[in-house]
Amino acid sequence: MDTLLATASFPLSVSLQGLALSLGLIVAIGAQNAFVLRQGLRREHVGSVVLFCAMMDALLMAAGVSGMAQALGERPGLACALALAGAIFLAVYGWRALQRARHSSELKASAGGDGLSRRAALAQAAAFTLLNPHVYLDTVLLVGSIGAQQPGALRGWFVAGASSASLFWFALLGFGARWLAPWFARPRAWQVLDGLIGTTMFGLSALLVRHAFNGL
Protein backbone atom coordinates (compact mmCIF):
# COMPACT_ATOMS: atom_id res chain seq x y z
CA MET A 1 0.00 0.00 0.00
CA ASP A 2 2.81 2.38 0.92
CA THR A 3 4.54 1.61 -2.38
CA LEU A 4 1.34 2.31 -4.30
CA LEU A 5 0.88 5.67 -2.56
CA ALA A 6 4.52 6.59 -3.18
CA THR A 7 4.19 5.72 -6.86
CA ALA A 8 0.99 7.73 -7.15
CA SER A 9 2.66 10.72 -5.53
CA PHE A 10 5.29 11.06 -8.27
CA PRO A 11 2.87 12.25 -11.01
CA LEU A 12 1.28 14.67 -8.53
CA SER A 13 4.68 16.00 -7.48
CA VAL A 14 5.78 16.49 -11.10
CA SER A 15 2.47 18.15 -11.98
CA LEU A 16 2.83 20.53 -9.05
CA GLN A 17 6.36 21.41 -10.19
CA GLY A 18 5.00 22.29 -13.63
CA LEU A 19 2.13 24.21 -12.07
CA ALA A 20 4.41 26.28 -9.82
CA LEU A 21 6.89 27.02 -12.61
CA SER A 22 4.19 28.05 -15.09
CA LEU A 23 2.36 30.22 -12.57
CA GLY A 24 5.59 31.94 -11.63
CA LEU A 25 6.30 32.76 -15.27
CA ILE A 26 2.81 33.72 -16.44
CA VAL A 27 1.59 35.76 -13.47
CA ALA A 28 3.14 39.10 -14.31
CA ILE A 29 2.20 42.43 -15.81
CA GLY A 30 2.26 42.09 -19.59
CA ALA A 31 0.44 42.85 -22.81
CA GLN A 32 -1.19 39.41 -23.07
CA ASN A 33 -2.53 39.52 -19.52
CA ALA A 34 -3.78 43.07 -20.03
CA PHE A 35 -5.58 41.99 -23.21
CA VAL A 36 -7.30 39.04 -21.51
CA LEU A 37 -8.30 41.30 -18.64
CA ARG A 38 -9.61 43.90 -21.07
CA GLN A 39 -11.77 41.31 -22.82
CA GLY A 40 -13.05 40.22 -19.44
CA LEU A 41 -13.95 43.78 -18.49
CA ARG A 42 -15.81 44.21 -21.77
CA ARG A 43 -17.32 40.70 -21.57
CA GLU A 44 -16.39 40.12 -25.21
CA HIS A 45 -15.60 36.56 -26.36
CA VAL A 46 -14.05 35.86 -22.97
CA GLY A 47 -14.37 32.07 -23.21
CA SER A 48 -12.85 31.95 -26.68
CA VAL A 49 -9.91 34.20 -25.75
CA VAL A 50 -9.20 32.33 -22.51
CA LEU A 51 -9.35 28.92 -24.21
CA PHE A 52 -7.22 30.07 -27.15
CA CYS A 53 -4.46 31.51 -24.93
CA ALA A 54 -4.44 28.43 -22.72
CA MET A 55 -4.34 26.05 -25.71
CA MET A 56 -1.48 27.97 -27.31
CA ASP A 57 0.51 27.77 -24.10
CA ALA A 58 -0.20 24.03 -23.81
CA LEU A 59 0.94 23.38 -27.40
CA LEU A 60 4.10 25.45 -26.97
CA MET A 61 4.93 23.71 -23.69
CA ALA A 62 4.36 20.25 -25.17
CA ALA A 63 6.49 21.13 -28.19
CA GLY A 64 9.23 22.44 -25.93
CA VAL A 65 9.24 19.34 -23.71
CA SER A 66 9.19 17.00 -26.72
CA GLY A 67 11.93 18.80 -28.62
CA MET A 68 14.14 19.36 -25.62
CA ALA A 69 13.69 15.74 -24.52
CA GLN A 70 15.07 14.53 -27.85
CA ALA A 71 17.96 17.00 -27.70
CA LEU A 72 18.84 15.94 -24.16
CA GLY A 73 18.69 12.28 -25.13
CA GLU A 74 21.20 12.82 -27.92
CA ARG A 75 23.49 15.02 -25.81
CA PRO A 76 23.59 13.83 -22.16
CA GLY A 77 25.96 16.63 -21.11
CA LEU A 78 23.40 19.18 -22.26
CA ALA A 79 21.05 18.31 -19.39
CA CYS A 80 23.46 19.59 -16.75
CA ALA A 81 24.21 22.76 -18.72
CA LEU A 82 20.52 23.48 -19.25
CA ALA A 83 19.73 22.83 -15.61
CA LEU A 84 22.37 25.34 -14.52
CA ALA A 85 21.30 27.86 -17.15
CA GLY A 86 17.69 27.46 -16.06
CA ALA A 87 18.69 27.88 -12.42
CA ILE A 88 20.50 31.12 -13.24
CA PHE A 89 17.58 32.41 -15.28
CA LEU A 90 15.08 31.57 -12.52
CA ALA A 91 17.28 33.21 -9.91
CA VAL A 92 17.53 36.39 -12.00
CA TYR A 93 13.79 36.27 -12.72
CA GLY A 94 13.10 35.83 -9.01
CA TRP A 95 15.43 38.69 -8.11
CA ARG A 96 13.67 40.99 -10.57
CA ALA A 97 10.28 39.98 -9.15
CA LEU A 98 11.49 40.84 -5.66
CA GLN A 99 12.82 44.14 -6.99
CA ARG A 100 9.41 44.87 -8.54
CA ALA A 101 7.83 44.08 -5.19
CA ARG A 102 9.70 47.07 -3.76
CA HIS A 103 8.09 49.49 -6.23
CA SER A 104 4.56 50.42 -7.21
CA SER A 105 3.04 49.00 -10.38
CA GLU A 106 -0.41 48.28 -11.73
CA LEU A 107 -2.22 46.50 -14.51
CA LYS A 108 -4.44 48.78 -16.54
CA ALA A 109 -7.13 47.73 -18.98
CA SER A 110 -9.63 50.13 -20.44
CA ALA A 111 -13.25 49.11 -20.67
CA GLY A 112 -13.99 51.67 -23.34
CA GLY A 113 -13.55 51.76 -27.10
CA ASP A 114 -15.03 49.86 -30.02
CA GLY A 115 -15.90 46.19 -29.72
CA LEU A 116 -14.01 43.38 -31.44
CA SER A 117 -15.39 40.54 -33.50
CA ARG A 118 -14.53 37.03 -32.35
CA ARG A 119 -12.06 36.65 -35.22
CA ALA A 120 -10.39 39.97 -34.43
CA ALA A 121 -10.18 39.11 -30.75
CA LEU A 122 -8.53 35.74 -31.48
CA ALA A 123 -6.17 37.38 -33.97
CA GLN A 124 -5.06 39.82 -31.32
CA ALA A 125 -4.70 37.01 -28.78
CA ALA A 126 -2.48 35.14 -31.28
CA ALA A 127 -0.35 38.25 -31.80
CA PHE A 128 0.07 38.85 -28.07
CA THR A 129 1.10 35.19 -27.67
CA LEU A 130 3.26 34.43 -30.70
CA LEU A 131 4.86 37.84 -31.28
CA ASN A 132 6.10 38.02 -27.71
CA PRO A 133 9.77 36.94 -27.64
CA HIS A 134 9.49 35.98 -23.98
CA VAL A 135 7.05 33.18 -24.84
CA TYR A 136 9.81 31.30 -26.63
CA LEU A 137 12.28 31.82 -23.81
CA ASP A 138 9.85 31.04 -20.98
CA THR A 139 7.20 28.69 -22.38
CA VAL A 140 9.21 26.77 -24.96
CA LEU A 141 12.85 26.82 -23.84
CA LEU A 142 12.66 27.13 -20.05
CA VAL A 143 9.53 25.05 -19.40
CA GLY A 144 10.59 22.64 -22.16
CA SER A 145 14.09 22.12 -20.81
CA ILE A 146 12.87 21.54 -17.26
CA GLY A 147 10.04 19.25 -18.37
CA ALA A 148 12.39 17.27 -20.60
CA GLN A 149 14.50 16.35 -17.57
CA GLN A 150 11.57 14.49 -16.03
CA PRO A 151 11.30 10.71 -16.56
CA GLY A 152 9.63 9.90 -19.87
CA ALA A 153 6.45 8.57 -18.28
CA LEU A 154 6.04 11.74 -16.21
CA ARG A 155 6.62 14.40 -18.86
CA GLY A 156 2.94 14.41 -19.76
CA TRP A 157 2.10 15.09 -16.11
CA PHE A 158 4.54 18.00 -16.06
CA VAL A 159 2.97 19.52 -19.19
CA ALA A 160 -0.51 18.96 -17.72
CA GLY A 161 0.46 20.78 -14.54
CA ALA A 162 2.10 23.65 -16.40
CA SER A 163 -0.83 23.92 -18.83
CA SER A 164 -3.38 23.92 -16.02
CA ALA A 165 -1.61 26.94 -14.55
CA SER A 166 -2.11 28.84 -17.81
CA LEU A 167 -5.77 27.84 -18.02
CA PHE A 168 -6.35 28.80 -14.39
CA TRP A 169 -4.65 32.19 -14.73
CA PHE A 170 -6.31 33.19 -18.00
CA ALA A 171 -9.71 32.06 -16.72
CA LEU A 172 -9.15 34.01 -13.52
CA LEU A 173 -8.24 37.13 -15.48
CA GLY A 174 -11.02 36.81 -18.02
CA PHE A 175 -13.96 35.61 -15.96
CA GLY A 176 -12.90 37.29 -12.73
CA ALA A 177 -12.00 40.60 -14.34
CA ARG A 178 -14.91 42.47 -12.78
CA TRP A 179 -13.54 42.02 -9.29
CA LEU A 180 -9.86 41.43 -10.13
CA ALA A 181 -9.35 44.72 -11.98
CA PRO A 182 -9.97 47.02 -8.99
CA TRP A 183 -7.80 44.80 -6.80
CA PHE A 184 -4.86 44.70 -9.23
CA ALA A 185 -5.17 48.44 -9.79
CA ARG A 186 -3.71 48.78 -6.30
CA PRO A 187 0.10 48.77 -6.30
CA ARG A 188 0.20 46.80 -3.05
CA ALA A 189 -1.51 43.80 -4.72
CA TRP A 190 1.22 43.49 -7.35
CA GLN A 191 3.91 43.97 -4.73
CA VAL A 192 2.59 41.00 -2.74
CA LEU A 193 2.21 38.94 -5.91
CA ASP A 194 5.72 39.74 -7.13
CA GLY A 195 7.07 38.81 -3.71
CA LEU A 196 5.44 35.39 -3.95
CA ILE A 197 6.70 34.93 -7.51
CA GLY A 198 10.25 35.83 -6.50
CA THR A 199 10.23 33.36 -3.62
CA THR A 200 8.86 30.58 -5.86
CA MET A 201 11.47 31.21 -8.56
CA PHE A 202 14.34 31.05 -6.08
CA GLY A 203 13.00 27.75 -4.73
CA LEU A 204 12.79 26.26 -8.22
CA SER A 205 16.27 27.57 -9.00
CA ALA A 206 17.66 25.72 -5.98
CA LEU A 207 15.98 22.50 -7.13
CA LEU A 208 17.57 22.85 -10.57
CA VAL A 209 21.03 23.39 -9.09
CA ARG A 210 20.64 20.22 -7.03
CA HIS A 211 19.46 18.34 -10.11
CA ALA A 212 22.43 19.55 -12.14
CA PHE A 213 25.02 18.45 -9.61
CA ASN A 214 23.26 15.15 -8.95
CA GLY A 215 23.64 14.41 -12.64
CA LEU A 216 27.40 14.92 -12.64
XYZ file of C-alpha atoms in Angstrom, residues 9-205:
197
model
C 2.664 10.718 -5.530
C 5.287 11.064 -8.269
C 2.866 12.245 -11.011
C 1.281 14.667 -8.530
C 4.681 16.002 -7.479
C 5.783 16.487 -11.096
C 2.466 18.149 -11.977
C 2.827 20.530 -9.045
C 6.358 21.412 -10.193
C 5.004 22.287 -13.628
C 2.126 24.209 -12.065
C 4.415 26.275 -9.820
C 6.889 27.021 -12.610
C 4.186 28.047 -15.088
C 2.365 30.216 -12.575
C 5.593 31.939 -11.632
C 6.299 32.755 -15.268
C 2.812 33.722 -16.438
C 1.586 35.755 -13.472
C 3.139 39.105 -14.309
C 2.195 42.426 -15.812
C 2.261 42.094 -19.586
C 0.441 42.846 -22.808
C -1.187 39.408 -23.075
C -2.531 39.524 -19.521
C -3.779 43.073 -20.030
C -5.583 41.994 -23.209
C -7.301 39.040 -21.507
C -8.296 41.300 -18.636
C -9.609 43.898 -21.072
C -11.766 41.310 -22.823
C -13.045 40.217 -19.437
C -13.951 43.776 -18.491
C -15.805 44.211 -21.775
C -17.320 40.695 -21.571
C -16.394 40.117 -25.208
C -15.603 36.563 -26.356
C -14.049 35.861 -22.969
C -14.369 32.070 -23.209
C -12.847 31.954 -26.684
C -9.914 34.195 -25.751
C -9.198 32.325 -22.505
C -9.355 28.919 -24.211
C -7.220 30.068 -27.145
C -4.462 31.514 -24.935
C -4.437 28.426 -22.716
C -4.336 26.048 -25.706
C -1.478 27.973 -27.313
C 0.507 27.766 -24.097
C -0.195 24.027 -23.809
C 0.935 23.381 -27.395
C 4.096 25.448 -26.967
C 4.927 23.709 -23.686
C 4.360 20.245 -25.173
C 6.487 21.129 -28.194
C 9.227 22.442 -25.933
C 9.237 19.340 -23.714
C 9.193 17.003 -26.721
C 11.932 18.798 -28.623
C 14.142 19.357 -25.622
C 13.691 15.743 -24.523
C 15.073 14.535 -27.853
C 17.964 17.001 -27.703
C 18.843 15.942 -24.163
C 18.693 12.282 -25.127
C 21.198 12.824 -27.924
C 23.488 15.020 -25.811
C 23.594 13.834 -22.164
C 25.957 16.634 -21.113
C 23.400 19.181 -22.262
C 21.055 18.306 -19.391
C 23.457 19.586 -16.746
C 24.206 22.760 -18.716
C 20.523 23.476 -19.255
C 19.725 22.835 -15.612
C 22.374 25.338 -14.516
C 21.297 27.857 -17.150
C 17.688 27.461 -16.058
C 18.686 27.881 -12.425
C 20.502 31.119 -13.237
C 17.576 32.410 -15.282
C 15.076 31.574 -12.524
C 17.282 33.211 -9.915
C 17.529 36.392 -11.998
C 13.790 36.272 -12.717
C 13.100 35.829 -9.008
C 15.433 38.686 -8.108
C 13.671 40.986 -10.571
C 10.284 39.979 -9.154
C 11.492 40.837 -5.665
C 12.820 44.144 -6.990
C 9.414 44.874 -8.539
C 7.832 44.082 -5.189
C 9.697 47.074 -3.765
C 8.095 49.487 -6.232
C 4.563 50.419 -7.211
C 3.037 48.999 -10.384
C -0.406 48.285 -11.730
C -2.222 46.496 -14.507
C -4.441 48.776 -16.543
C -7.128 47.729 -18.975
C -9.629 50.130 -20.444
C -13.248 49.106 -20.669
C -13.994 51.670 -23.340
C -13.547 51.760 -27.097
C -15.026 49.859 -30.018
C -15.901 46.192 -29.719
C -14.015 43.379 -31.444
C -15.394 40.545 -33.497
C -14.530 37.029 -32.350
C -12.063 36.650 -35.223
C -10.394 39.969 -34.435
C -10.181 39.108 -30.746
C -8.532 35.745 -31.477
C -6.171 37.379 -33.971
C -5.060 39.824 -31.318
C -4.698 37.010 -28.783
C -2.476 35.144 -31.278
C -0.350 38.247 -31.797
C 0.070 38.846 -28.068
C 1.097 35.192 -27.674
C 3.264 34.435 -30.699
C 4.860 37.840 -31.278
C 6.101 38.021 -27.707
C 9.771 36.940 -27.642
C 9.492 35.975 -23.983
C 7.045 33.182 -24.835
C 9.807 31.301 -26.632
C 12.278 31.817 -23.808
C 9.846 31.036 -20.984
C 7.198 28.695 -22.382
C 9.211 26.766 -24.957
C 12.847 26.816 -23.835
C 12.664 27.129 -20.052
C 9.533 25.047 -19.398
C 10.589 22.644 -22.161
C 14.090 22.118 -20.810
C 12.871 21.538 -17.256
C 10.044 19.254 -18.375
C 12.393 17.272 -20.603
C 14.498 16.354 -17.571
C 11.568 14.493 -16.031
C 11.301 10.706 -16.562
C 9.629 9.899 -19.865
C 6.446 8.568 -18.280
C 6.036 11.737 -16.208
C 6.618 14.396 -18.863
C 2.945 14.411 -19.759
C 2.097 15.092 -16.112
C 4.545 17.998 -16.064
C 2.967 19.517 -19.186
C -0.509 18.957 -17.721
C 0.460 20.782 -14.539
C 2.096 23.650 -16.398
C -0.829 23.920 -18.826
C -3.381 23.919 -16.024
C -1.613 26.943 -14.546
C -2.109 28.842 -17.814
C -5.774 27.836 -18.016
C -6.349 28.799 -14.386
C -4.648 32.187 -14.731
C -6.306 33.189 -17.997
C -9.715 32.060 -16.720
C -9.150 34.007 -13.516
C -8.236 37.134 -15.477
C -11.025 36.808 -18.024
C -13.959 35.607 -15.961
C -12.895 37.289 -12.728
C -12.000 40.604 -14.341
C -14.908 42.472 -12.784
C -13.538 42.020 -9.291
C -9.864 41.426 -10.129
C -9.347 44.721 -11.977
C -9.966 47.017 -8.987
C -7.800 44.800 -6.804
C -4.856 44.705 -9.232
C -5.172 48.438 -9.788
C -3.714 48.780 -6.301
C 0.098 48.767 -6.305
C 0.202 46.798 -3.053
C -1.509 43.802 -4.715
C 1.217 43.495 -7.350
C 3.914 43.972 -4.726
C 2.592 40.997 -2.738
C 2.210 38.942 -5.908
C 5.721 39.738 -7.133
C 7.071 38.807 -3.713
C 5.440 35.387 -3.945
C 6.702 34.934 -7.513
C 10.254 35.828 -6.497
C 10.230 33.355 -3.616
C 8.857 30.585 -5.863
C 11.467 31.212 -8.561
C 14.339 31.050 -6.076
C 12.999 27.751 -4.731
C 12.786 26.261 -8.223
C 16.273 27.566 -8.996
